[in-house]
Amino acid sequence: MVSSPSTHNRSSYQTGIIFAILTSISWAFIPIFIKPASLEMTSANISFVRLLGGTLGLLILSGIKPDWKARAIKAFKPALFAGILFTYHYWSYIEGIAWSGPALGRVLIGMGSVFLALIGLFFFHERLGPLQLLGVCCAFLGVAAFTLSIHGGSIENVQLPAVLLLLSSALIWSVYAFLQRHASRDNLGSEFLMIMFAVSASLTFFLTTPSEYMHASPLALLSTLILALLTISGYGCFSKAMSTEIPLTHLTVVTCTSPLLTLLMLLFLNNYFSTLLPPEGLTPFCLIPAAFCMFGVYLVVAKKKTLPLPASTEKISVK
């Protein structure tokens, strides 16, 4: 029996939600394991293991399709561009967490969803409605309030280089997500992701210090290996979610819960396993501005309005 299009779309949407949730959970753990690894290794060394693990893992999970070569050629140019950008994204994200901590890193990287929505203003015929404008204000005010709250309310304690690194990393991530979306819509998601990781791993290799791996503690090495597994899980699930019928707005809303999951886990670790991570100044009160920021992200993405394109244009609107 052939299922109707509506049944297929519903099933695809549900699959997208499941993989979006798995993405959110995987990303929530990543900054927690970055911090102990960054205490003993450089950002380049950590990035290289993550990227190499991501490349090999996705290759094994996806397998080699009969038409892999043709598909890889088609995905190569955007994946090459994304790989160059992703090299900076990984380095700046890890470096920002090394300067500050996993809590600040995870909340600020969540601004990538805002930047992703704003891309539509430049590449598509879109506009910001009143609720979106409110969302932009809420997101940036929430980030500012969270940054101050985690530094004891003093602007003098804020490490501006870390904030700039993390926000620039979020901006680069939004460009990657934009390219990944279109590759997935063309059923090239896995090839795009593997090539992107391979390019980024190759570039990062020249920045590594191999001797660091020999002198790192078991905790730092274990954290780095777990990061590689989380990278495979997070971006593999994200790519799969992108290829389903889940709207970009719904996908973003689900992944917006990831920073809050990270904060809850950090509060638990700080209370019961305080020796595992250096203190960051995180308190339950910090959840309020973080949630306010994520609410702003929700308004920006979920309330996005797309104007109809002229018949002559070949641009594809993001649903």
mmCIF file of C-alpha atoms in Angstrom:
data_model
loop_
_atom_site.group_PDB
_atom_site.id
_atom_site.type_symbol
_atom_site.label_atom_id
_atom_site.label_comp_id
_atom_site.label_asym_id
_atom_site.label_seq_id
_atom_site.Cartn_x
_atom_site.Cartn_y
_atom_site.Cartn_z
ATOM 1 C CA MET A 1 0.000 0.000 0.000
ATOM 2 C CA VAL A 2 1.424 3.374 -1.026
ATOM 3 C CA SER A 3 1.260 6.009 1.685
ATOM 4 C CA SER A 4 -0.262 9.362 0.849
ATOM 5 C CA PRO A 5 1.972 12.465 0.612
ATOM 6 C CA SER A 6 0.493 13.823 3.849
ATOM 7 C CA THR A 7 1.329 10.582 5.672
ATOM 8 C CA HIS A 8 4.861 10.651 4.280
ATOM 9 C CA ASN A 9 5.319 14.301 5.284
ATOM 10 C CA ARG A 10 4.041 13.598 8.797
ATOM 11 C CA SER A 11 6.413 10.658 9.201
ATOM 12 C CA SER A 12 9.319 12.704 7.860
ATOM 13 C CA TYR A 13 8.449 15.560 10.218
ATOM 14 C CA GLN A 14 8.405 13.217 13.218
ATOM 15 C CA THR A 15 11.763 11.806 12.166
ATOM 16 C CA GLY A 16 13.097 15.344 11.929
ATOM 17 C CA ILE A 17 11.902 16.136 15.458
ATOM 18 C CA ILE A 18 13.597 13.008 16.846
ATOM 19 C CA PHE A 19 16.920 13.854 15.213
ATOM 20 C CA ALA A 20 16.588 17.495 16.291
ATOM 21 C CA ILE A 21 16.218 16.346 19.915
ATOM 22 C CA LEU A 22 19.258 14.068 19.580
ATOM 23 C CA THR A 23 21.177 17.007 18.109
ATOM 24 C CA SER A 24 20.207 19.219 21.035
ATOM 25 C CA ILE A 25 21.332 16.614 23.584
ATOM 26 C CA SER A 26 24.652 15.983 21.823
ATOM 27 C CA TRP A 27 25.450 19.683 21.542
ATOM 28 C CA ALA A 28 24.569 20.208 25.205
ATOM 29 C CA PHE A 29 27.403 17.908 26.310
ATOM 30 C CA ILE A 30 30.083 19.284 23.970
ATOM 31 C CA PRO A 31 31.146 22.432 25.921
ATOM 32 C CA ILE A 32 31.272 20.451 29.174
ATOM 33 C CA PHE A 33 33.973 18.165 27.761
ATOM 34 C CA ILE A 34 35.797 20.987 25.959
ATOM 35 C CA LYS A 35 36.811 22.716 29.193
ATOM 36 C CA PRO A 36 38.888 19.888 30.805
ATOM 37 C CA ALA A 37 40.510 19.149 27.455
ATOM 38 C CA SER A 38 41.378 22.827 26.891
ATOM 39 C CA LEU A 39 43.238 22.985 30.212
ATOM 40 C CA GLU A 40 45.995 20.764 28.800
ATOM 41 C CA MET A 41 45.761 21.004 25.012
ATOM 42 C CA THR A 42 45.521 23.774 22.462
ATOM 43 C CA SER A 43 42.320 24.512 20.596
ATOM 44 C CA ALA A 44 43.895 23.249 17.365
ATOM 45 C CA ASN A 45 44.734 19.857 18.884
ATOM 46 C CA ILE A 46 41.218 19.414 20.249
ATOM 47 C CA SER A 47 39.653 20.571 16.983
ATOM 48 C CA PHE A 48 41.751 18.153 14.934
ATOM 49 C CA VAL A 49 40.595 15.105 16.914
ATOM 50 C CA ARG A 50 36.968 16.231 16.673
ATOM 51 C CA LEU A 51 37.182 16.898 12.949
ATOM 52 C CA LEU A 52 39.106 13.724 12.123
ATOM 53 C CA GLY A 53 36.722 11.659 14.232
ATOM 54 C CA GLY A 54 33.770 13.355 12.586
ATOM 55 C CA THR A 55 35.122 12.623 9.104
ATOM 56 C CA LEU A 56 35.842 8.939 9.766
ATOM 57 C CA GLY A 57 32.677 8.398 11.790
ATOM 58 C CA LEU A 58 30.378 9.903 9.185
ATOM 59 C CA LEU A 59 32.155 7.939 6.464
ATOM 60 C CA ILE A 60 31.514 4.686 8.339
ATOM 61 C CA LEU A 61 27.932 5.549 9.263
ATOM 62 C CA SER A 62 26.945 6.819 5.835
ATOM 63 C CA GLY A 63 28.848 4.236 3.826
ATOM 64 C CA ILE A 64 29.971 4.608 0.235
ATOM 65 C CA LYS A 65 27.006 4.972 -2.106
ATOM 66 C CA PRO A 66 27.276 3.721 -5.703
ATOM 67 C CA ASP A 67 27.089 7.293 -7.010
ATOM 68 C CA TRP A 68 29.258 8.729 -4.227
ATOM 69 C CA LYS A 69 31.840 10.245 -6.564
ATOM 70 C CA ALA A 70 29.270 12.177 -8.598
ATOM 71 C CA ARG A 71 27.491 13.331 -5.449
ATOM 72 C CA ALA A 72 30.773 14.401 -3.838
ATOM 73 C CA ILE A 73 31.741 16.431 -6.909
ATOM 74 C CA LYS A 74 28.387 18.199 -6.797
ATOM 75 C CA ALA A 75 28.772 19.005 -3.088
ATOM 76 C CA PHE A 76 32.486 19.852 -3.249
ATOM 77 C CA LYS A 77 32.464 23.630 -3.829
ATOM 78 C CA PRO A 78 30.049 24.611 -1.028
ATOM 79 C CA ALA A 79 31.636 21.997 1.263
ATOM 80 C CA LEU A 80 35.116 23.391 0.566
ATOM 81 C CA PHE A 81 33.945 26.895 1.454
ATOM 82 C CA ALA A 82 32.180 25.594 4.567
ATOM 83 C CA GLY A 83 35.289 23.625 5.592
ATOM 84 C CA ILE A 84 37.449 26.742 5.511
ATOM 85 C CA LEU A 85 34.911 28.627 7.622
ATOM 86 C CA PHE A 86 34.438 25.673 9.958
ATOM 87 C CA THR A 87 38.149 25.658 10.787
ATOM 88 C CA TYR A 88 37.725 29.069 12.366
ATOM 89 C CA HIS A 89 34.374 28.123 13.921
ATOM 90 C CA TYR A 90 35.832 25.195 15.855
ATOM 91 C CA TRP A 91 38.985 27.046 16.859
ATOM 92 C CA SER A 92 37.156 30.162 18.076
ATOM 93 C CA TYR A 93 34.497 28.155 19.938
ATOM 94 C CA ILE A 94 37.054 26.068 21.833
ATOM 95 C CA GLU A 95 39.300 29.078 22.429
ATOM 96 C CA GLY A 96 36.364 31.095 23.758
ATOM 97 C CA ILE A 97 35.428 28.312 26.189
ATOM 98 C CA ALA A 98 39.076 27.993 27.268
ATOM 99 C CA TRP A 99 39.098 31.718 28.073
ATOM 100 C CA SER A 100 35.751 31.688 29.861
ATOM 101 C CA GLY A 101 33.851 28.452 30.435
ATOM 102 C CA PRO A 102 31.278 26.035 29.006
ATOM 103 C CA ALA A 103 28.246 27.971 30.274
ATOM 104 C CA LEU A 104 29.102 31.236 28.538
ATOM 105 C CA GLY A 105 30.257 29.361 25.451
ATOM 106 C CA ARG A 106 27.043 27.381 25.061
ATOM 107 C CA VAL A 107 24.704 30.351 25.513
ATOM 108 C CA LEU A 108 26.608 32.667 23.172
ATOM 109 C CA ILE A 109 26.950 30.038 20.450
ATOM 110 C CA GLY A 110 23.153 29.783 20.565
ATOM 111 C CA MET A 111 23.068 33.195 18.904
ATOM 112 C CA GLY A 112 23.964 31.396 15.701
ATOM 113 C CA SER A 113 20.260 30.705 15.230
ATOM 114 C CA VAL A 114 19.562 34.452 15.291
ATOM 115 C CA PHE A 115 22.290 35.091 12.740
ATOM 116 C CA LEU A 116 20.901 32.244 10.620
ATOM 117 C CA ALA A 117 17.455 33.848 10.571
ATOM 118 C CA LEU A 118 18.958 37.237 9.714
ATOM 119 C CA ILE A 119 20.717 35.731 6.701
ATOM 120 C CA GLY A 120 17.292 35.702 5.065
ATOM 121 C CA LEU A 121 17.320 39.498 5.040
ATOM 122 C CA PHE A 122 20.329 39.507 2.724
ATOM 123 C CA PHE A 123 19.789 36.423 0.551
ATOM 124 C CA PHE A 124 15.984 36.167 0.420
ATOM 125 C CA HIS A 125 13.012 38.495 0.143
ATOM 126 C CA GLU A 126 12.286 38.514 3.850
ATOM 127 C CA ARG A 127 11.520 41.147 6.432
ATOM 128 C CA LEU A 128 11.575 41.492 10.190
ATOM 129 C CA GLY A 129 8.128 41.704 11.726
ATOM 130 C CA PRO A 130 7.404 43.339 15.094
ATOM 131 C CA LEU A 131 7.772 40.049 16.986
ATOM 132 C CA GLN A 132 11.064 39.353 15.242
ATOM 133 C CA LEU A 133 12.403 42.763 16.174
ATOM 134 C CA LEU A 134 11.340 42.057 19.746
ATOM 135 C CA GLY A 135 13.106 38.695 19.512
ATOM 136 C CA VAL A 136 16.368 40.265 18.343
ATOM 137 C CA CYS A 137 16.247 42.690 21.269
ATOM 138 C CA CYS A 138 15.442 39.885 23.733
ATOM 139 C CA ALA A 139 18.247 37.691 22.406
ATOM 140 C CA PHE A 140 20.951 40.345 22.651
ATOM 141 C CA LEU A 141 19.691 41.693 25.981
ATOM 142 C CA GLY A 142 19.564 38.134 27.316
ATOM 143 C CA VAL A 143 23.137 37.474 26.195
ATOM 144 C CA ALA A 144 24.326 40.708 27.809
ATOM 145 C CA ALA A 145 22.484 39.978 31.070
ATOM 146 C CA PHE A 146 23.746 36.385 31.170
ATOM 147 C CA THR A 147 27.322 37.486 30.530
ATOM 148 C CA LEU A 148 27.123 39.994 33.373
ATOM 149 C CA SER A 149 25.401 37.584 35.761
ATOM 150 C CA ILE A 150 27.991 34.870 35.273
ATOM 151 C CA HIS A 151 30.731 37.434 35.996
ATOM 152 C CA GLY A 152 29.190 38.615 39.245
ATOM 153 C CA GLY A 153 27.376 41.587 37.719
ATOM 154 C CA SER A 154 30.608 43.481 37.055
ATOM 155 C CA ILE A 155 31.408 44.537 33.516
ATOM 156 C CA GLU A 156 35.081 44.794 34.486
ATOM 157 C CA ASN A 157 35.211 41.028 35.025
ATOM 158 C CA VAL A 158 33.874 40.256 31.554
ATOM 159 C CA GLN A 159 36.514 38.791 29.262
ATOM 160 C CA LEU A 160 35.742 40.673 26.064
ATOM 161 C CA PRO A 161 38.049 38.575 23.820
ATOM 162 C CA ALA A 162 36.151 35.423 24.838
ATOM 163 C CA VAL A 163 32.790 37.075 24.102
ATOM 164 C CA LEU A 164 33.961 38.262 20.679
ATOM 165 C CA LEU A 165 35.414 34.847 19.833
ATOM 166 C CA LEU A 166 32.177 33.078 20.749
ATOM 167 C CA LEU A 167 29.905 35.512 18.897
ATOM 168 C CA SER A 168 32.073 35.341 15.771
ATOM 169 C CA SER A 169 31.963 31.545 16.043
ATOM 170 C CA ALA A 170 28.157 31.723 16.190
ATOM 171 C CA LEU A 171 28.106 33.891 13.072
ATOM 172 C CA ILE A 172 30.273 31.426 11.151
ATOM 173 C CA TRP A 173 28.060 28.550 12.324
ATOM 174 C CA SER A 174 25.014 30.262 10.833
ATOM 175 C CA VAL A 175 26.693 30.347 7.415
ATOM 176 C CA TYR A 176 27.510 26.637 7.734
ATOM 177 C CA ALA A 177 23.902 25.818 8.700
ATOM 178 C CA PHE A 178 22.647 27.782 5.701
ATOM 179 C CA LEU A 179 24.881 25.778 3.334
ATOM 180 C CA GLN A 180 24.049 22.490 5.086
ATOM 181 C CA ARG A 181 20.338 23.168 4.675
ATOM 182 C CA HIS A 182 20.604 23.513 0.921
ATOM 183 C CA ALA A 183 22.929 20.521 0.576
ATOM 184 C CA SER A 184 20.480 18.399 2.566
ATOM 185 C CA ARG A 185 17.566 19.570 0.434
ATOM 186 C CA ASP A 186 19.511 18.287 -2.586
ATOM 187 C CA ASN A 187 20.102 14.953 -0.792
ATOM 188 C CA LEU A 188 23.810 15.756 -0.512
ATOM 189 C CA GLY A 189 23.880 16.250 3.253
ATOM 190 C CA SER A 190 26.229 13.387 4.178
ATOM 191 C CA GLU A 191 28.670 14.099 1.324
ATOM 192 C CA PHE A 192 28.673 17.802 2.168
ATOM 193 C CA LEU A 193 29.352 17.097 5.833
ATOM 194 C CA MET A 194 32.147 14.572 5.208
ATOM 195 C CA ILE A 195 33.955 16.833 2.737
ATOM 196 C CA MET A 196 33.562 19.819 5.048
ATOM 197 C CA PHE A 197 35.011 17.913 8.002
ATOM 198 C CA ALA A 198 37.853 16.513 5.860
ATOM 199 C CA VAL A 199 38.812 19.971 4.563
ATOM 200 C CA SER A 200 38.663 21.492 8.033
ATOM 201 C CA ALA A 201 40.653 18.605 9.567
ATOM 202 C CA SER A 202 43.346 18.985 6.887
ATOM 203 C CA LEU A 203 43.702 22.705 7.563
ATOM 204 C CA THR A 204 43.710 22.229 11.334
ATOM 205 C CA PHE A 205 46.408 19.524 11.145
ATOM 206 C CA PHE A 206 49.043 22.130 10.266
ATOM 207 C CA LEU A 207 48.249 24.015 13.492
ATOM 208 C CA THR A 208 48.524 21.033 15.843
ATOM 209 C CA THR A 209 51.305 20.157 18.283
ATOM 210 C CA PRO A 210 51.497 16.321 18.261
ATOM 211 C CA SER A 211 53.611 16.147 21.434
ATOM 212 C CA GLU A 212 50.659 17.478 23.454
ATOM 213 C CA TYR A 213 48.799 14.218 22.962
ATOM 214 C CA MET A 214 51.679 12.314 24.554
ATOM 215 C CA HIS A 215 51.795 14.499 27.674
ATOM 216 C CA ALA A 216 48.066 15.030 28.242
ATOM 217 C CA SER A 217 46.364 13.426 31.240
ATOM 218 C CA PRO A 218 43.901 10.536 30.820
ATOM 219 C CA LEU A 219 41.018 12.923 31.633
ATOM 220 C CA ALA A 220 42.012 15.340 28.862
ATOM 221 C CA LEU A 221 42.461 12.531 26.329
ATOM 222 C CA LEU A 222 39.167 10.894 27.307
ATOM 223 C CA SER A 223 37.371 14.245 27.053
ATOM 224 C CA THR A 224 38.806 14.780 23.570
ATOM 225 C CA LEU A 225 37.739 11.325 22.380
ATOM 226 C CA ILE A 226 34.238 11.840 23.776
ATOM 227 C CA LEU A 227 34.118 15.166 21.926
ATOM 228 C CA ALA A 228 34.833 13.319 18.684
ATOM 229 C CA LEU A 229 31.914 10.950 19.349
ATOM 230 C CA LEU A 230 29.615 13.846 20.241
ATOM 231 C CA THR A 231 30.666 15.585 17.037
ATOM 232 C CA ILE A 232 29.635 12.553 14.990
ATOM 233 C CA SER A 233 26.353 12.291 16.881
ATOM 234 C CA GLY A 234 25.521 16.003 16.883
ATOM 235 C CA TYR A 235 26.276 16.901 13.289
ATOM 236 C CA GLY A 236 25.147 13.541 11.927
ATOM 237 C CA CYS A 237 21.741 13.996 13.564
ATOM 238 C CA PHE A 238 21.645 17.653 12.500
ATOM 239 C CA SER A 239 22.306 16.689 8.881
ATOM 240 C CA LYS A 240 19.617 14.008 9.060
ATOM 241 C CA ALA A 241 17.109 16.449 10.565
ATOM 242 C CA MET A 242 17.910 18.948 7.806
ATOM 243 C CA SER A 243 17.006 16.382 5.149
ATOM 244 C CA THR A 244 13.510 15.751 6.552
ATOM 245 C CA GLU A 245 10.290 17.741 6.239
ATOM 246 C CA ILE A 246 10.827 19.562 9.535
ATOM 247 C CA PRO A 247 10.713 23.344 8.934
ATOM 248 C CA LEU A 248 13.878 25.245 9.763
ATOM 249 C CA THR A 249 11.929 27.200 12.368
ATOM 250 C CA HIS A 250 10.889 24.062 14.273
ATOM 251 C CA LEU A 251 14.401 22.620 14.044
ATOM 252 C CA THR A 252 15.847 25.804 15.511
ATOM 253 C CA VAL A 253 13.298 25.930 18.324
ATOM 254 C CA VAL A 254 14.197 22.371 19.396
ATOM 255 C CA THR A 255 17.942 23.028 19.302
ATOM 256 C CA CYS A 256 17.405 26.223 21.331
ATOM 257 C CA THR A 257 16.866 24.000 24.372
ATOM 258 C CA SER A 258 20.474 22.806 24.169
ATOM 259 C CA PRO A 259 22.041 25.761 26.068
ATOM 260 C CA LEU A 260 19.552 25.344 28.916
ATOM 261 C CA LEU A 261 20.381 21.631 29.126
ATOM 262 C CA THR A 262 24.064 22.531 29.344
ATOM 263 C CA LEU A 263 23.438 24.996 32.175
ATOM 264 C CA LEU A 264 21.366 22.486 34.148
ATOM 265 C CA MET A 265 24.086 19.849 33.806
ATOM 266 C CA LEU A 266 26.756 22.349 34.858
ATOM 267 C CA LEU A 267 24.763 23.334 37.939
ATOM 268 C CA PHE A 268 24.509 19.646 38.843
ATOM 269 C CA LEU A 269 28.249 19.125 38.351
ATOM 270 C CA ASN A 270 29.117 22.253 40.336
ATOM 271 C CA ASN A 271 27.001 21.067 43.266
ATOM 272 C CA TYR A 272 28.023 17.411 43.383
ATOM 273 C CA PHE A 273 31.289 17.107 41.411
ATOM 274 C CA SER A 274 32.858 20.529 41.880
ATOM 275 C CA THR A 275 36.424 19.274 41.377
ATOM 276 C CA LEU A 276 35.844 18.166 37.777
ATOM 277 C CA LEU A 277 35.474 21.655 36.292
ATOM 278 C CA PRO A 278 36.909 25.050 37.315
ATOM 279 C CA PRO A 279 34.309 27.389 38.870
ATOM 280 C CA GLU A 280 32.655 29.691 36.358
ATOM 281 C CA GLY A 281 30.320 31.765 38.514
ATOM 282 C CA LEU A 282 27.207 29.957 37.319
ATOM 283 C CA THR A 283 24.185 30.177 39.645
ATOM 284 C CA PRO A 284 20.519 29.160 39.278
ATOM 285 C CA PHE A 285 19.747 32.859 38.758
ATOM 286 C CA CYS A 286 21.750 32.736 35.510
ATOM 287 C CA LEU A 287 19.069 30.497 34.008
ATOM 288 C CA ILE A 288 16.686 33.471 33.808
ATOM 289 C CA PRO A 289 18.679 35.639 31.349
ATOM 290 C CA ALA A 290 19.699 32.503 29.423
ATOM 291 C CA ALA A 291 16.045 31.500 29.012
ATOM 292 C CA PHE A 292 15.211 35.108 28.059
ATOM 293 C CA CYS A 293 17.874 34.940 25.347
ATOM 294 C CA MET A 294 16.554 31.632 24.004
ATOM 295 C CA PHE A 295 13.007 33.051 24.015
ATOM 296 C CA GLY A 296 14.317 35.860 21.828
ATOM 297 C CA VAL A 297 15.866 33.304 19.481
ATOM 298 C CA TYR A 298 12.491 31.554 19.305
ATOM 299 C CA LEU A 299 10.720 34.788 18.346
ATOM 300 C CA VAL A 300 13.279 35.607 15.671
ATOM 301 C CA VAL A 301 13.095 32.189 14.037
ATOM 302 C CA ALA A 302 9.529 31.019 14.619
ATOM 303 C CA LYS A 303 7.961 34.336 13.607
ATOM 304 C CA LYS A 304 9.965 34.778 10.416
ATOM 305 C CA LYS A 305 7.877 35.906 7.462
ATOM 306 C CA THR A 306 8.865 35.162 3.872
ATOM 307 C CA LEU A 307 7.599 37.353 1.064
ATOM 308 C CA PRO A 308 6.722 35.711 -2.279
ATOM 309 C CA LEU A 309 9.607 35.721 -4.744
ATOM 310 C CA PRO A 310 9.286 37.202 -8.233
ATOM 311 C CA ALA A 311 8.843 34.577 -10.941
ATOM 312 C CA SER A 312 12.145 35.547 -12.548
ATOM 313 C CA THR A 313 14.329 34.790 -9.552
ATOM 314 C CA GLU A 314 15.926 31.399 -9.028
ATOM 315 C CA LYS A 315 16.484 31.789 -5.310
ATOM 316 C CA ILE A 316 14.839 29.250 -3.066
ATOM 317 C CA SER A 317 13.182 30.488 0.105
ATOM 318 C CA VAL A 318 13.971 28.733 3.341
ATOM 319 C CA LYS A 319 10.805 27.201 4.750
#
